[in-house]
Amino acid sequence: MTESTDQNTANIGVVGLAVMGSNLARNLASRTGNTVAVYNRTRAKTDELLAAHPEAGFVPAFSYAEFAASLSTPRTAIIMVKAGAPTDAVIDDLLAVFEPGDIIVDGGNALFHDTIRREQAVRSTGVNFVGMGVSGGEEGALLGPSLMPGGSDESWVTLGPILQSIAAVAEDEPCVTHIGHDGAGHFVKMVHNGIEYADMQLIAEAYDLIRRGTGKTPAEIADVFAQWNAGELDSYLIEITAEVLRQTDAATGAPLVDVIVDQAGAKGTGGWTVQTAIDLGVPVSGIAEAVFARSLSSHPEQRAVSAGLPGPAPKAAVDDVDAFIEDVRLALFASKIVAYSQGFDEIRAGAAAYDWNIDLGAVAKIWRGGCIIRAQFLNRISDAYAAEPDLAVLLTAPFFVDALTRAQDAWRSVVAAAAASGIPSPAFSSSLAYYDGLRADRLPASLIQGQRDFFGAHTYRRTDREGTFHTLWSADRSEVSAQDTH
Ligand SMILES: NC(=O)c1ccc[n+]([C@@H]2O[C@H](COP(=O)([O-])OP(=O)(O)OC[C@H]3O[C@@H](n4cnc5c(N)ncnc54)[C@H](OP(=O)(O)O)[C@@H]3O)[C@@H](O)[C@H]2O)c1
């Protein structure tokens, strides 16, 4: 076995050299001033990386002791291994060879609760622990990801310049900021993924509506998306949608989208976003519908037995194709505003619950490059928070109010047309329902409070005076103030 002879020569190390880790290591090595130590549990991956990229000047390590010895102090290591138990195992191994003041960064997709737990445990040893969200997939890791580090202010001093050197750049600004302490970075990455689920589902619904409403082919719809990408919807996801729709399957000559099985997979971060939102009491209904739409698609047995259920009589194709497509575009834009507004609402609620001082405008800025949801539109979100840092609901910022004013009639007609035609549009519909719920003068929640009081004496408040009340439903139905009931 080759032993590493380099001592203290690397300023940063990467543990875990699968696709993300090796690309991140190459990205780090390509930036002036960095020498990168690399370690992987299975030696073959390290050997392959070294052989394929001699230009990177990696310092290989074949044991944790060698890895620690190859790093200058404070030692800084980024873990890029399978999230979960492997992360804990690697942290334990690093703690055995690291010293107080060193920094361990977890760049995997960890659940923020785990990051909070790990940060506490690692901090008690004097080593710093940083949970860092990494977005952009393998290409982002190599060329410039969007990075969402949490952890202490002390670690940011060492880590900040290194991360700024490898992050994507959007409008001359690196797509990285110190999000907040302990689990803040992974929390924000989780919500990023939740918004990504919603964005993808909305785009898929727009495609489905255009295809079934107008009879256009996938290649023709690719042109529509390419055109949309030149306007206010300009974003990575719209751009790649056009690419996917334009692709022809080499084996059959059919559009690739027609050959791919229509069951969407998921790795769980969208579900975490929804579960966390439920815990925090934040209505992220668009994101939830996107997660459930993937679940529904992935139950072929239920879909098979339901295929004969009655639907509406077939509708003729729309009369004015261009007008319909424009309506779908506006509905997509409006629903997308809702998805982002809900996501930022969750980050705000998370920051309050976990005592993180998160700059929401800065979060929008670091998502402008490198990550999957990168979009022009994020500039408008950072503008909105710059103008009003305590904005309670993002979609009430003037830019979004203007956009929703322009879009809402089209949005309603698209959702109505989808319902009348039996075309599922769960994310479009739920986003519109959320919007109407928010702006409603009165909600039927008053009736729900009445029902709760009826069966469970859960009490209610009145619109006309202070206090908590209960109606004696099983007696004379007179009202008493709540304390009288106990
Ligand atoms: N793929 C993406 O687009 C993306 C984007 C952002 C974040 N991430 C996150 O980045 C991390 C790495 O992702 P990936 O796709 O490159 O790799 P992965 O398939 O998630 O994990 C493979 C890596 O984990 C190591 N590993 C597994 N169990 C281990 C253990 N018990 N002890 C030590 N090492 C262990 C493997 O080492 P061996 O070679 O020895 O098996 C290998 O290096 C994950 O947390 C992932 O969620 C991925």
XYZ file of C-alpha atoms and ligand atoms in Angstrom:
534
model
C 0.000 0.000 0.000
C 1.329 3.437 -0.952
C 1.717 5.676 2.060
C 1.201 9.378 1.648
C 4.448 11.221 2.337
C 3.013 14.731 2.286
C 2.704 16.263 5.735
C 0.640 19.374 6.448
C 0.654 20.415 2.808
C -3.065 20.485 2.115
C -5.280 23.357 3.266
C -8.512 21.429 2.690
C -9.536 17.791 2.484
C -12.431 15.819 1.061
C -13.690 12.525 2.486
C -15.925 10.524 0.136
C -14.920 10.408 -3.501
C -18.077 9.278 -5.271
C -19.436 11.634 -7.929
C -20.115 14.632 -5.665
C -16.975 14.372 -3.543
C -14.577 13.847 -6.450
C -16.084 16.740 -8.397
C -15.971 19.034 -5.377
C -12.357 18.007 -4.762
C -11.482 18.806 -8.390
C -13.252 22.151 -8.113
C -11.290 22.974 -4.949
C -8.005 21.882 -6.531
C -8.603 24.097 -9.578
C -8.675 27.286 -7.462
C -5.456 29.152 -6.786
C -4.036 28.578 -3.340
C -5.735 25.265 -2.632
C -4.031 21.936 -2.115
C -6.568 19.201 -1.567
C -6.173 16.051 0.500
C -8.490 13.208 -0.535
C -9.664 10.072 1.234
C -12.240 7.419 0.445
C -13.210 4.343 2.479
C -12.638 2.100 -0.535
C -9.172 2.745 -1.862
C -10.020 2.060 -5.525
C -11.992 5.345 -5.809
C -8.989 7.340 -4.580
C -6.683 5.573 -7.023
C -9.102 6.187 -9.909
C -9.407 9.867 -9.089
C -5.641 10.319 -8.860
C -5.065 8.498 -12.138
C -7.769 10.430 -13.975
C -6.755 13.863 -12.656
C -3.031 14.214 -12.121
C -3.391 17.939 -12.884
C -5.284 18.409 -9.607
C -2.197 17.724 -7.492
C -4.248 15.828 -4.906
C -2.595 14.656 -1.715
C -3.966 11.128 -1.287
C -4.513 9.540 2.087
C -5.225 5.881 2.746
C -6.042 6.118 6.421
C -7.640 8.777 8.593
C -4.311 9.276 10.372
C -2.609 10.014 7.041
C -5.465 12.278 6.071
C -5.121 14.317 9.281
C -1.344 14.459 8.897
C -1.624 15.806 5.355
C -3.702 18.815 6.441
C -2.392 22.142 7.737
C -4.098 23.461 10.876
C -6.817 24.279 11.542
C -7.585 21.102 9.632
C -10.597 21.502 7.386
C -12.364 18.490 5.897
C -15.504 18.285 3.788
C -17.419 15.022 4.101
C -19.284 13.988 0.933
C -20.569 10.525 1.800
C -23.965 8.873 1.736
C -26.170 10.784 4.173
C -27.207 9.079 7.433
C -25.194 6.506 9.389
C -22.144 6.785 7.051
C -21.844 10.478 7.975
C -21.813 9.618 11.693
C -19.202 6.917 11.076
C -16.913 9.326 9.192
C -17.342 12.038 11.856
C -16.276 9.553 14.557
C -13.233 8.535 12.519
C -12.231 12.167 11.932
C -12.707 13.082 15.597
C -10.228 10.354 16.503
C -7.481 12.153 14.534
C -8.552 15.829 14.583
C -7.816 18.409 17.312
C -9.761 21.257 18.913
C -10.127 24.168 16.485
C -10.252 21.892 13.417
C -13.320 22.007 11.174
C -15.487 19.161 9.910
C -17.956 20.088 7.175
C -20.788 17.755 6.183
C -21.725 18.535 2.580
C -24.147 15.614 2.275
C -27.916 15.976 2.196
C -28.393 15.622 5.943
C -31.663 16.251 7.737
C -31.166 19.455 9.749
C -32.186 17.731 13.004
C -29.199 15.394 12.524
C -26.974 18.397 11.862
C -28.112 20.088 15.081
C -27.379 16.871 16.999
C -23.973 16.385 15.335
C -22.964 20.007 15.823
C -23.652 19.752 19.545
C -21.740 16.495 19.912
C -18.754 17.620 17.830
C -18.595 21.048 19.523
C -18.229 19.334 22.898
C -14.865 17.963 21.651
C -13.636 21.453 20.675
C -13.813 20.646 16.950
C -16.088 22.828 14.797
C -18.873 21.202 12.828
C -20.512 22.794 9.808
C -23.558 21.315 8.102
C -23.487 22.602 4.531
C -26.144 22.328 1.848
C -24.649 21.778 -1.597
C -26.849 22.308 -4.627
C -26.215 21.884 -8.310
C -25.694 18.167 -8.674
C -22.469 16.774 -10.066
C -21.922 19.551 -12.593
C -22.429 22.198 -9.922
C -19.967 20.461 -7.606
C -17.353 20.570 -10.357
C -17.939 23.976 -11.895
C -19.495 25.962 -9.083
C -22.297 24.934 -6.738
C -24.603 27.026 -4.620
C -23.394 26.489 -1.053
C -25.415 26.853 2.138
C -23.090 26.456 5.129
C -24.320 26.607 8.720
C -22.046 26.260 11.752
C -20.214 28.698 13.964
C -18.927 32.167 13.072
C -15.429 30.897 13.924
C -15.548 28.184 11.238
C -16.839 30.672 8.681
C -13.668 32.744 9.093
C -11.529 29.856 7.771
C -14.120 28.290 5.524
C -15.677 31.390 3.980
C -12.817 32.322 1.596
C -12.393 28.699 0.455
C -16.114 28.308 -0.230
C -16.293 31.680 -1.954
C -13.535 30.504 -4.299
C -15.426 27.381 -5.448
C -19.045 28.572 -5.469
C -20.951 29.550 -8.578
C -20.907 33.250 -9.365
C -24.100 35.155 -10.167
C -23.864 38.805 -11.168
C -20.310 38.973 -9.775
C -21.336 37.598 -6.373
C -20.345 34.125 -5.107
C -23.338 31.882 -4.433
C -22.453 31.209 -0.813
C -23.282 32.913 2.451
C -23.037 31.915 6.095
C -26.673 30.940 6.566
C -26.750 30.681 10.359
C -25.680 28.408 13.207
C -25.814 24.599 13.507
C -28.562 23.181 11.244
C -29.449 26.416 9.402
C -27.561 25.507 6.214
C -29.139 22.091 5.852
C -32.553 23.541 6.702
C -32.270 26.059 3.872
C -31.006 23.353 1.487
C -34.005 21.214 2.439
C -36.436 24.019 1.595
C -34.500 24.689 -1.621
C -35.221 21.089 -2.601
C -38.878 21.452 -1.622
C -39.194 24.498 -3.887
C -37.429 22.498 -6.601
C -40.098 19.778 -6.314
C -42.848 22.401 -6.687
C -41.130 24.139 -9.606
C -40.676 20.835 -11.462
C -44.262 19.730 -10.843
C -45.626 23.084 -12.041
C -43.581 22.856 -15.225
C -44.781 19.283 -15.758
C -48.401 20.395 -15.325
C -47.884 23.250 -17.807
C -46.485 20.768 -20.346
C -49.387 18.352 -19.800
C -51.995 21.081 -20.163
C -50.465 22.368 -23.379
C -50.052 18.902 -24.826
C -53.552 17.736 -24.004
C -55.167 21.115 -24.581
C -53.603 21.897 -27.959
C -52.340 18.583 -29.341
C -48.853 20.039 -29.863
C -45.989 17.548 -30.015
C -43.246 17.460 -27.359
C -40.806 19.018 -29.856
C -43.260 21.866 -30.515
C -43.736 22.337 -26.782
C -39.941 22.417 -26.427
C -40.059 25.546 -28.615
C -42.676 27.051 -26.295
C -40.445 26.468 -23.261
C -37.390 27.823 -25.076
C -39.399 30.964 -25.806
C -40.560 31.214 -22.184
C -36.948 30.946 -21.121
C -36.267 34.233 -22.868
C -38.787 36.033 -20.652
C -39.734 36.335 -16.991
C -39.652 32.553 -16.510
C -35.941 32.467 -17.442
C -34.500 29.630 -15.345
C -32.417 26.474 -15.471
C -35.454 24.210 -15.039
C -37.345 25.806 -17.953
C -34.198 25.569 -20.079
C -33.645 21.851 -19.411
C -37.359 21.143 -19.883
C -37.012 22.333 -23.490
C -33.975 20.056 -23.902
C -35.767 17.004 -22.509
C -38.898 17.598 -24.616
C -36.811 17.968 -27.766
C -35.009 14.667 -27.245
C -35.909 11.790 -29.579
C -35.445 8.204 -28.434
C -32.796 6.576 -30.614
C -34.323 3.090 -30.312
C -37.921 3.928 -31.270
C -37.794 7.349 -32.907
C -40.484 8.475 -30.450
C -40.139 11.540 -28.230
C -38.049 10.402 -25.250
C -40.656 11.787 -22.834
C -43.141 9.242 -24.235
C -40.753 6.356 -23.693
C -39.852 7.178 -20.090
C -42.040 5.404 -17.490
C -44.312 8.028 -15.912
C -43.421 7.291 -12.280
C -41.392 10.020 -10.597
C -38.764 9.062 -8.047
C -37.720 11.024 -4.981
C -34.875 10.942 -2.510
C -36.864 12.347 0.390
C -35.867 15.976 0.816
C -39.218 17.204 -0.565
C -40.973 15.044 2.024
C -38.747 16.468 4.774
C -39.714 19.980 3.693
C -43.386 19.132 4.052
C -43.002 17.235 7.339
C -41.014 20.117 8.797
C -43.565 22.635 7.539
C -46.314 20.667 9.274
C -44.302 20.727 12.514
C -43.836 24.482 12.155
C -47.472 25.108 11.110
C -46.493 26.591 7.738
C -48.831 25.899 4.805
C -46.488 24.813 2.002
C -49.374 23.360 0.023
C -47.759 23.722 -3.432
C -44.663 21.849 -2.299
C -46.814 19.204 -0.596
C -48.860 18.652 -3.769
C -45.647 18.247 -5.740
C -44.405 15.594 -3.306
C -47.762 13.784 -3.364
C -48.005 13.995 -7.169
C -44.747 12.014 -7.344
C -46.156 9.496 -4.854
C -49.368 9.136 -6.857
C -47.410 8.579 -10.073
C -45.398 5.830 -8.383
C -48.378 3.623 -7.524
C -48.999 1.797 -10.811
C -51.210 -0.784 -9.111
C -53.593 1.905 -7.832
C -53.514 3.743 -11.143
C -54.307 0.526 -13.025
C -57.431 -0.252 -10.999
C -58.555 3.391 -11.198
C -58.122 3.822 -14.928
C -61.804 3.090 -15.636
C -63.187 5.701 -13.240
C -65.516 8.170 -14.943
C -64.099 11.408 -16.336
C -65.580 14.293 -18.306
C -66.627 13.881 -21.934
C -63.658 14.588 -24.222
C -63.238 18.287 -24.963
C -62.349 19.773 -28.312
C -58.855 21.264 -28.584
C -58.725 24.899 -27.505
C -59.759 27.462 -30.155
C -57.021 29.979 -29.672
C -53.832 28.011 -29.114
C -51.559 31.025 -28.613
C -53.911 32.602 -26.075
C -54.185 29.329 -24.164
C -50.414 28.903 -24.058
C -50.039 32.442 -22.768
C -52.619 31.702 -20.062
C -50.663 28.593 -19.036
C -47.465 30.643 -18.896
C -49.119 33.176 -16.595
C -50.614 30.407 -14.440
C -47.162 28.849 -14.159
C -45.586 32.147 -13.159
C -48.257 32.853 -10.541
C -48.037 29.326 -9.088
C -44.263 29.596 -9.003
C -44.524 32.819 -7.004
C -46.693 30.930 -4.513
C -44.173 28.060 -4.255
C -41.300 30.430 -3.483
C -43.422 32.491 -1.122
C -44.359 29.331 0.785
C -40.739 28.139 0.854
C -39.432 31.452 2.200
C -42.242 31.422 4.742
C -40.937 28.055 5.955
C -37.375 29.391 6.207
C -38.631 32.389 8.185
C -40.573 30.111 10.536
C -37.580 27.754 10.896
C -35.277 30.666 11.696
C -37.673 31.841 14.404
C -38.136 28.354 15.869
C -34.433 27.453 15.932
C -33.069 30.913 16.659
C -31.186 31.358 13.399
C -30.617 34.849 12.089
C -31.235 34.050 8.410
C -31.025 36.839 5.819
C -33.776 35.802 3.400
C -32.575 38.199 0.688
C -29.093 36.651 0.863
C -30.629 33.179 0.510
C -32.409 34.276 -2.685
C -29.124 35.664 -4.000
C -27.096 32.499 -3.465
C -29.733 30.496 -5.337
C -29.229 32.635 -8.472
C -26.324 30.503 -9.657
C -25.087 26.931 -9.388
C -28.287 25.381 -8.099
C -31.194 23.624 -9.763
C -33.737 26.377 -9.043
C -31.493 29.157 -10.353
C -33.653 31.772 -12.017
C -33.782 35.439 -12.914
C -36.798 35.752 -10.686
C -34.652 35.301 -7.541
C -33.371 38.852 -8.025
C -36.912 40.045 -7.452
C -37.062 38.061 -4.203
C -33.818 39.577 -2.903
C -35.110 43.036 -3.938
C -38.309 42.392 -1.987
C -36.430 41.493 1.214
C -33.960 44.349 0.727
C -36.894 46.765 0.607
C -38.673 45.128 3.552
C -36.596 42.641 5.581
C -39.576 41.705 7.778
C -41.933 41.092 4.884
C -44.577 38.741 6.314
C -45.658 37.204 2.995
C -43.294 37.349 0.038
C -46.050 37.441 -2.559
C -47.347 40.727 -1.123
C -44.179 42.559 -2.276
C -45.049 45.110 -4.997
C -43.330 43.242 -7.855
C -45.237 40.049 -7.079
C -48.540 41.866 -6.560
C -48.102 43.324 -10.064
C -47.287 39.897 -11.486
C -50.263 38.279 -9.748
C -52.551 41.079 -10.891
C -51.484 40.379 -14.480
C -51.724 36.609 -14.067
C -54.698 35.870 -11.883
C -57.462 35.806 -14.509
C -55.423 33.462 -16.697
C -54.526 31.338 -13.657
C -58.201 30.914 -12.775
C -59.213 30.032 -16.308
C -56.400 27.476 -16.660
C -57.296 25.783 -13.363
C -60.991 25.799 -14.348
C -60.188 24.369 -17.798
C -57.997 21.668 -16.250
C -60.791 20.649 -13.855
C -63.412 20.678 -16.628
C -61.188 18.520 -18.860
C -60.116 16.109 -16.132
C -56.432 17.025 -16.473
C -54.777 16.778 -13.053
C -53.165 20.059 -12.023
C -52.635 19.612 -8.276
C -49.893 22.207 -7.903
C -51.594 24.851 -10.084
C -54.893 24.335 -8.245
C -53.530 24.227 -4.728
C -51.402 27.319 -5.335
C -54.471 29.224 -6.484
C -56.467 27.966 -3.480
C -53.646 29.115 -1.170
C -53.656 32.530 -2.814
C -57.419 32.867 -2.449
C -57.224 31.588 1.123
C -54.646 34.201 2.051
C -56.583 37.081 0.560
C -59.995 36.006 1.882
C -61.804 38.389 4.188
C -63.356 35.536 6.144
C -62.490 31.864 6.070
C -64.772 28.969 6.988
C -62.319 28.251 9.798
C -65.004 29.806 12.018
C -67.250 26.842 11.231
C -64.425 24.433 12.029
C -64.001 26.135 15.411
C -67.751 25.710 15.980
C -67.530 22.007 15.123
C -64.506 21.560 17.396
C -66.349 23.243 20.208
C -69.400 21.010 19.582
C -67.647 17.657 19.794
C -64.645 18.430 21.947
C -65.402 21.609 23.922
C -62.308 23.074 22.270
C -63.721 26.617 22.738
C -63.564 29.548 20.346
C -62.852 33.272 20.322
C -65.403 35.843 19.191
C -64.991 38.596 16.621
C -66.686 41.190 18.833
C -65.025 40.819 22.233
C -61.986 39.447 24.031
C -62.038 36.084 25.775
C -62.530 32.401 25.055
C -66.012 30.905 24.843
C -67.885 27.637 24.768
C -71.455 26.853 23.821
C -73.207 24.323 26.060
C -74.190 22.184 23.059
C -75.668 19.267 25.001
C -77.528 21.478 27.490
C -79.422 24.656 26.725
C -76.934 25.877 24.069
C -76.228 29.055 25.935
C -72.721 30.477 25.684
C -70.382 30.589 28.660
C -66.945 32.040 28.940
C -64.387 29.242 28.715
C -63.170 29.368 32.301
C -66.764 28.656 33.456
C -66.654 25.281 31.711
C -63.869 23.899 33.914
N -25.858 13.576 -6.279
C -26.256 14.826 -6.133
O -26.725 15.497 -7.062
C -26.107 15.494 -4.799
C -26.336 16.860 -4.671
C -26.136 17.463 -3.439
C -25.749 16.699 -2.356
N -25.541 15.355 -2.496
C -25.108 14.606 -1.334
O -23.705 14.415 -1.415
C -23.345 13.208 -0.742
C -22.519 12.353 -1.691
O -23.310 12.018 -2.810
P -22.775 11.059 -3.972
O -23.914 10.894 -4.916
O -21.486 11.555 -4.469
O -22.407 9.705 -3.202
P -23.336 8.605 -2.478
O -23.668 7.557 -3.478
O -24.439 9.254 -1.746
O -22.301 7.995 -1.410
C -21.174 7.268 -1.818
C -19.984 7.663 -0.986
O -20.248 7.438 0.414
C -19.195 6.604 0.929
N -19.672 5.804 2.042
C -20.814 5.106 2.107
N -20.911 4.503 3.319
C -19.812 4.843 4.024
C -19.341 4.548 5.325
N -20.055 3.794 6.166
N -18.145 5.059 5.711
C -17.426 5.831 4.876
N -17.829 6.159 3.626
C -19.007 5.664 3.212
C -18.785 5.778 -0.244
O -17.537 5.183 -0.003
P -17.166 3.791 -0.723
O -16.594 4.171 -2.044
O -16.166 3.193 0.196
O -18.419 2.971 -0.829
C -18.771 6.832 -1.333
O -17.622 7.635 -1.251
C -24.656 12.547 -0.312
O -24.944 12.866 1.029
C -25.682 13.200 -1.202
O -26.971 13.227 -0.621
C -25.703 14.739 -3.694
